[in-house]
Coordinates of C-alpha atoms in Angstrom, one line a residue:
M1 CA -14.5 -14.3 11.5
D2 CA -12.9 -15.8 8.5
L3 CA -9.9 -13.9 5.9
N4 CA -12.6 -12.4 3.5
Q5 CA -15.4 -11.2 6.3
Y6 CA -12.2 -8.5 7.7
M7 CA -10.7 -7.5 5.0
E8 CA -14.3 -6.5 3.9
Q9 CA -14.5 -4.5 7.1
G10 CA -10.9 -2.6 6.2
I11 CA -12.6 -1.9 2.4
H12 CA -15.6 -0.4 4.7
A13 CA -13.9 1.3 6.8
I14 CA -12.0 3.2 3.7
A15 CA -15.1 3.5 1.9
H16 CA -16.4 5.3 5.4
T17 CA -13.8 7.7 5.8
A18 CA -13.6 9.0 2.4
A19 CA -17.9 9.4 2.6
K20 CA -17.6 11.8 5.3
F21 CA -14.9 13.3 4.1
Y22 CA -16.4 14.3 0.8
L23 CA -19.9 14.5 1.8
T24 CA -19.7 18.2 1.1
D25 CA -17.8 18.4 -1.7
K26 CA -19.3 18.6 -5.1
Q27 CA -16.3 16.9 -6.9
G28 CA -16.0 14.5 -4.2
R29 CA -19.5 14.0 -4.2
R30 CA -19.7 13.0 -7.8
F31 CA -16.3 10.3 -7.3
L32 CA -18.3 9.2 -4.4
A33 CA -21.2 8.4 -6.9
G34 CA -19.5 6.0 -9.0
F35 CA -17.1 4.9 -5.3
I36 CA -20.0 3.1 -3.7
P37 CA -21.2 0.9 -6.4
A38 CA -17.9 -0.2 -7.3
L39 CA -16.7 -1.5 -4.0
K40 CA -19.8 -3.8 -4.2
K41 CA -19.9 -4.6 -8.0
S42 CA -16.0 -5.7 -7.3
A43 CA -16.9 -7.6 -3.8
D44 CA -19.5 -9.8 -5.7
I45 CA -17.5 -10.4 -8.2
R46 CA -14.9 -11.4 -5.8
K47 CA -17.7 -14.1 -4.7
S48 CA -18.8 -15.2 -7.7
K49 CA -15.2 -16.0 -8.1
E50 CA -14.2 -17.8 -4.7
A51 CA -18.0 -19.7 -5.5
S52 CA -16.0 -20.9 -8.7
G53 CA -12.9 -21.7 -6.5
L54 CA -10.9 -19.3 -7.8
H55 CA -9.4 -16.9 -4.1
V56 CA -9.2 -12.9 -5.7
P57 CA -7.5 -10.5 -3.4
P58 CA -9.2 -7.2 -2.7
F59 CA -5.4 -6.0 -3.0
L60 CA -2.5 -5.9 -5.3
I61 CA 0.3 -4.2 -4.7
A62 CA 2.4 -2.3 -7.9
S63 CA 5.6 -1.3 -8.1
I64 CA 5.6 0.5 -11.5
T65 CA 8.8 2.0 -11.8
S66 CA 12.4 1.6 -10.2
S67 CA 13.6 4.8 -10.8
C68 CA 13.8 7.0 -7.3
N69 CA 14.9 10.9 -6.8
L70 CA 14.8 10.0 -2.4
H71 CA 17.5 8.0 -0.9
C72 CA 16.1 7.4 2.2
S73 CA 17.4 5.0 5.0
G74 CA 16.6 1.6 5.3
C75 CA 14.9 1.6 1.9
Y76 CA 13.1 -1.6 1.0
A77 CA 13.2 -1.4 -2.8
R78 CA 17.3 -0.3 -2.5
A79 CA 18.4 -3.3 -0.5
D80 CA 17.1 -5.4 -2.7
G81 CA 18.4 -4.0 -6.2
M82 CA 14.8 -2.8 -7.0
C83 CA 15.3 0.3 -6.9
C84 CA 17.9 2.8 -8.4
D85 CA 18.4 6.4 -9.4
S86 CA 15.9 8.4 -11.6
G87 CA 16.4 7.2 -15.2
E88 CA 14.0 4.7 -16.5
P89 CA 15.4 1.4 -17.3
E90 CA 14.5 0.3 -20.9
D91 CA 13.1 -3.1 -19.1
D92 CA 10.5 -1.7 -16.9
L93 CA 6.5 -2.4 -17.7
T94 CA 5.3 0.1 -19.9
D95 CA 2.1 1.9 -19.7
S96 CA 0.6 0.1 -21.9
E97 CA 1.4 -3.5 -20.4
W98 CA 0.7 -1.8 -16.6
E99 CA -2.6 -0.8 -18.9
K100 CA -3.1 -4.7 -19.1
V101 CA -2.7 -5.8 -16.1
F102 CA -5.1 -2.8 -14.5
S103 CA -7.7 -4.3 -17.0
Q104 CA -7.4 -7.9 -15.9
A105 CA -7.4 -6.9 -11.8
S106 CA -10.3 -4.6 -12.8
Q107 CA -12.0 -8.2 -14.2
L108 CA -11.1 -10.3 -11.6
G109 CA -12.5 -7.7 -8.7
V110 CA -9.3 -6.1 -7.3
S111 CA -10.5 -3.2 -5.9
F112 CA -7.1 -1.4 -4.4
V113 CA -4.1 -1.4 -6.3
L114 CA -2.2 0.3 -4.5
L115 CA 1.2 2.3 -7.0
A116 CA 4.7 2.1 -5.2
G117 CA 8.2 2.3 -6.8
G118 CA 10.9 3.8 -6.9
E119 CA 8.8 7.3 -6.9
P120 CA 5.5 6.7 -9.0
L121 CA 5.2 9.9 -9.6
L122 CA 8.1 9.6 -12.1
R123 CA 5.4 7.7 -14.1
R124 CA 2.9 10.3 -15.0
D125 CA 1.7 7.8 -18.4
V126 CA 1.0 4.7 -16.1
L127 CA -0.7 7.1 -13.3
E128 CA -2.6 8.2 -16.2
A129 CA -3.2 4.8 -17.4
A130 CA -5.0 4.0 -14.1
A131 CA -6.8 7.0 -13.5
A132 CA -9.1 6.3 -16.0
Y133 CA -10.3 2.7 -14.1
K134 CA -13.1 4.3 -12.2
N135 CA -13.9 1.1 -10.7
M136 CA -10.8 1.1 -8.6
T137 CA -9.1 2.9 -6.2
F138 CA -5.4 3.7 -6.5
P139 CA -3.2 4.2 -3.6
V140 CA -0.6 6.1 -5.1
F141 CA 2.8 5.7 -1.9
T142 CA 4.5 8.8 -2.7
N143 CA 7.3 10.8 -0.9
G144 CA 5.8 13.9 -2.3
L145 CA 8.5 16.0 -3.2
L146 CA 6.9 15.7 -7.5
L147 CA 3.3 16.5 -6.3
Q148 CA 3.2 20.0 -8.0
D149 CA 0.8 21.9 -9.4
S150 CA -0.1 20.4 -12.2
Y151 CA -0.1 16.3 -10.1
L152 CA -2.6 18.3 -8.1
D153 CA -4.8 18.9 -11.2
L154 CA -4.4 14.9 -11.6
F155 CA -5.3 13.9 -8.3
D156 CA -7.8 16.7 -8.6
D157 CA -9.8 15.5 -11.3
N158 CA -9.4 11.9 -11.1
R159 CA -10.0 10.9 -6.2
N160 CA -10.0 7.3 -7.9
L161 CA -5.7 8.5 -7.3
I162 CA -5.3 8.8 -3.2
P163 CA -1.8 10.1 -2.7
V164 CA -0.5 8.4 0.3
I165 CA 2.7 10.6 1.2
S166 CA 5.3 8.7 3.5
V167 CA 6.3 10.4 6.7
E168 CA 8.2 9.4 10.1
G169 CA 6.6 11.3 12.8
R170 CA 8.0 14.2 13.5
K171 CA 9.8 16.5 11.0
E172 CA 13.2 16.0 12.5
R173 CA 12.6 12.2 11.9
T174 CA 11.2 12.6 8.4
D175 CA 14.2 14.6 7.4
L176 CA 16.7 12.2 8.8
R177 CA 15.9 9.1 6.7
R178 CA 14.3 11.3 4.2
G179 CA 17.2 14.1 3.9
A180 CA 17.3 17.7 4.5
G181 CA 13.8 19.7 4.2
V182 CA 11.7 17.1 3.4
A183 CA 9.6 17.8 6.1
E184 CA 8.6 21.3 5.4
K185 CA 8.0 20.9 1.9
I186 CA 5.8 17.6 2.5
E187 CA 3.3 20.2 5.1
H188 CA 3.1 22.5 2.1
L189 CA 1.7 19.6 -0.1
M190 CA -0.4 18.7 2.5
E191 CA -1.6 22.4 3.0
A192 CA -2.2 22.8 -0.7
L193 CA -4.3 19.3 -0.8
K194 CA -6.4 20.8 2.2
E195 CA -6.9 23.8 0.3
R196 CA -8.5 21.4 -2.9
G197 CA -10.7 18.9 -0.5
I198 CA -8.6 16.1 -1.7
L199 CA -8.4 12.8 0.9
F200 CA -4.9 12.2 1.2
A201 CA -3.7 9.3 3.2
V202 CA -0.1 9.2 5.2
S203 CA 2.0 6.0 5.4
I204 CA 5.1 5.7 8.3
T205 CA 7.4 3.3 9.2
V206 CA 6.9 2.2 12.3
T207 CA 10.4 1.0 14.2
S208 CA 11.2 0.9 17.6
E209 CA 12.2 4.6 17.5
N210 CA 9.3 6.3 16.6
V211 CA 6.3 3.9 17.4
H212 CA 5.3 5.4 20.7
E213 CA 5.5 8.9 19.1
I214 CA 3.3 8.0 15.4
A215 CA 1.3 6.0 17.8
G216 CA 0.1 8.6 19.8
E217 CA -3.1 10.7 20.2
Q218 CA -0.9 14.2 19.4
H219 CA 0.5 12.6 16.2
L220 CA -3.3 11.5 15.3
D221 CA -4.8 14.9 16.1
E222 CA -3.1 16.7 14.0
L223 CA -2.6 14.6 11.1
R224 CA -6.5 14.8 11.3
K225 CA -5.8 19.0 11.4
K226 CA -3.7 18.9 8.5
G227 CA -6.4 17.1 6.2
C228 CA -5.0 13.4 6.2
G229 CA -8.1 10.6 6.4
V230 CA -6.1 7.7 5.8
V231 CA -3.2 6.5 8.1
F232 CA -1.1 3.5 7.1
Y233 CA 1.0 2.2 9.6
I234 CA 3.8 0.0 8.0
E235 CA 6.3 -2.0 10.7
Y236 CA 10.0 -1.7 10.0
V237 CA 11.3 -4.6 8.2
P238 CA 15.3 -4.7 8.0
A239 CA 15.6 -5.1 4.4
E240 CA 19.2 -3.3 4.8
T241 CA 21.5 -5.3 6.4
G242 CA 22.6 -3.5 10.2
T243 CA 19.3 -1.7 11.0
E244 CA 17.7 -4.9 13.3
E245 CA 17.8 -2.8 15.9
L246 CA 14.9 -0.6 14.6
V247 CA 12.3 -3.5 14.7
L248 CA 9.7 -3.6 16.8
S249 CA 10.3 -6.1 20.5
S250 CA 7.4 -7.8 21.2
E251 CA 7.1 -5.5 23.8
Q252 CA 6.5 -2.9 21.1
L253 CA 4.2 -5.2 19.3
A254 CA 2.1 -5.7 21.9
W255 CA 1.8 -2.2 22.4
L256 CA 1.1 -1.5 19.0
T257 CA -1.6 -3.7 18.1
E258 CA -3.4 -2.4 21.4
E259 CA -2.8 0.9 20.9
T260 CA -4.1 0.6 16.9
L261 CA -7.2 -1.0 17.8
R262 CA -8.1 1.7 20.5
L263 CA -7.5 4.4 18.0
K264 CA -9.9 2.6 15.2
K265 CA -12.1 3.6 17.7
R266 CA -11.0 6.9 18.8
Y267 CA -10.8 8.2 15.7
K268 CA -14.0 7.1 13.7
D269 CA -13.7 9.9 10.7
M270 CA -10.3 8.4 10.2
A271 CA -8.8 4.8 8.9
I272 CA -6.0 3.4 10.1
L273 CA -4.4 0.3 9.0
S274 CA -1.9 -1.8 10.2
F275 CA 0.9 -3.8 8.1
P276 CA 1.1 -6.4 9.0
G277 CA 0.4 -6.4 12.1
D278 CA -3.4 -6.9 10.8
E279 CA -2.3 -10.3 9.9
Q280 CA -3.3 -11.3 13.4
F281 CA -6.4 -10.9 12.9
M282 CA -6.7 -12.5 9.9
G283 CA -4.9 -15.7 10.0
G284 CA -1.5 -14.9 9.7
C285 CA 0.4 -13.9 6.3
L286 CA -2.1 -11.8 3.4
A287 CA 0.8 -12.4 0.5
A288 CA 1.5 -14.6 -2.0
G289 CA -2.8 -14.0 -3.4
R290 CA -4.2 -14.5 -0.1
G291 CA -5.0 -10.7 0.4
F292 CA -2.8 -9.6 -2.4
F293 CA 0.2 -9.9 -4.5
H294 CA 3.2 -8.1 -5.6
I295 CA 4.1 -6.9 -9.3
S296 CA 8.1 -5.2 -9.7
P297 CA 9.0 -2.7 -12.4
K298 CA 10.0 -5.9 -14.7
G299 CA 6.5 -7.4 -14.3
S300 CA 7.6 -9.8 -12.1
A301 CA 4.9 -11.7 -9.9
E302 CA 6.2 -11.9 -6.1
P303 CA 4.4 -13.0 -3.1
C304 CA 5.3 -9.6 -1.4
P305 CA 7.4 -6.6 -1.8
F306 CA 9.3 -8.1 1.0
S307 CA 10.1 -11.2 -0.8
P308 CA 11.2 -9.8 -4.2
F309 CA 11.1 -13.9 -5.7
S310 CA 9.4 -15.2 -8.4
R311 CA 9.0 -18.0 -11.3
L312 CA 6.3 -15.6 -12.9
N313 CA 6.0 -12.7 -14.7
V314 CA 2.5 -10.1 -16.3
K315 CA 4.5 -10.7 -19.5
R316 CA 3.8 -14.0 -20.2
E317 CA 1.2 -15.3 -17.4
G318 CA -1.9 -13.3 -16.5
L319 CA -3.6 -12.6 -13.5
E320 CA -5.9 -15.9 -13.1
K321 CA -2.9 -17.7 -14.0
I322 CA -0.3 -16.1 -11.8
L323 CA -3.1 -16.6 -8.4
T324 CA -3.6 -20.2 -9.5
S325 CA 0.0 -21.2 -9.9
S326 CA 1.7 -23.7 -8.1
F327 CA 4.9 -21.5 -7.2
F328 CA 1.7 -18.5 -5.0
R329 CA -0.4 -22.0 -3.6
Q330 CA 3.6 -23.2 -2.5
V331 CA 4.3 -20.0 -1.0
R332 CA 1.1 -19.7 0.8
E333 CA 2.1 -23.0 2.6
I334 CA 5.0 -22.1 3.8
E335 CA 3.2 -19.0 5.1
E336 CA 0.3 -21.6 7.2
R337 CA 3.7 -24.0 8.3
A338 CA 5.1 -20.6 10.3
Q339 CA 2.0 -19.1 12.1
D340 CA 4.7 -17.2 13.8
H341 CA 3.5 -13.4 13.4
H342 CA 5.2 -11.5 16.1
G343 CA 6.1 -8.7 14.3
G344 CA 7.2 -7.6 11.0
C345 CA 7.2 -9.8 7.8
T346 CA 6.8 -13.7 8.2
L347 CA 7.9 -14.6 4.5
F348 CA 11.2 -11.9 5.3
L349 CA 11.8 -14.3 8.2
H350 CA 10.7 -17.2 6.1
Q351 CA 13.2 -16.0 2.5
Q352 CA 15.3 -19.4 2.4
E353 CA 12.3 -21.3 2.5
V354 CA 10.7 -18.9 -0.9
K355 CA 14.2 -18.8 -2.4
S356 CA 14.2 -22.7 -2.3
L357 CA 10.8 -22.8 -4.6
L358 CA 12.7 -21.1 -7.5

């Protein structure tokens, strides 16, 4: 199976989950009436671009703010200097600049724009701009602490914005990494989302300490009861020096890969995605435009959040020019030569080679 087919399967799994979740919800059915045709139209645009020689990835990662209201241990955004405390830096992209990015992505056939940070809920202006693009879906990766009533209304009214809540497994683990009391607030948030019938996801950083816990059926059953429809497993990358012991061993990675495949068959009403674990089924690293690329808060077009290097910026270059750039082509060549996905991020392991391209 080629890359495009495999990624379309992943998109289909998300669409299937949304369809089952919203089948009995009036607001949800209205969303589905536009969501399913939009996915097909975007896929057709990508196929047309592919035929003309331009490969457009279905996913884009947009870190829309460099500010955050938490200090989570092991945070890659703080480790590489991208993230700071609340208070928007003047050189972060404006809402109108992000709107231009969304417009270009829409025209190219991008289906999903993952909004991250920092804490993306600190940029309501950008989220409101994103919500207007009903032909695209915006998973919003959030710690959840700012998701109060006014934000619940925004997600309720705009189902193409999907809250993705960061958790670590058991409550104690979440509090240990994110701060005392955070897990309890997340529990209340999940209850509020379920009460409103809003599809939400969780993002779980998988480490050597929690891997067997978070990929177990008991944990998935608990999440499903709380109303969760999508689970992102993100393998830990040691961006923070001194945390290498949290990286999955080869044995743990093999177990996670096998278990994830089993869980996908067991939980057919949920979409379960693993990054970068799924890459072994897609011919390697997906960064630098193969499956996605990353835009930093300041507009730098980067191969991946874990490979924050660039000589391109959306303030100067359009998305199509970025996708066809020599920089991204050279990074993809590094990916092809590596062919060594044994866990974690391929480009993180080859960051000196990427740096040499600058």
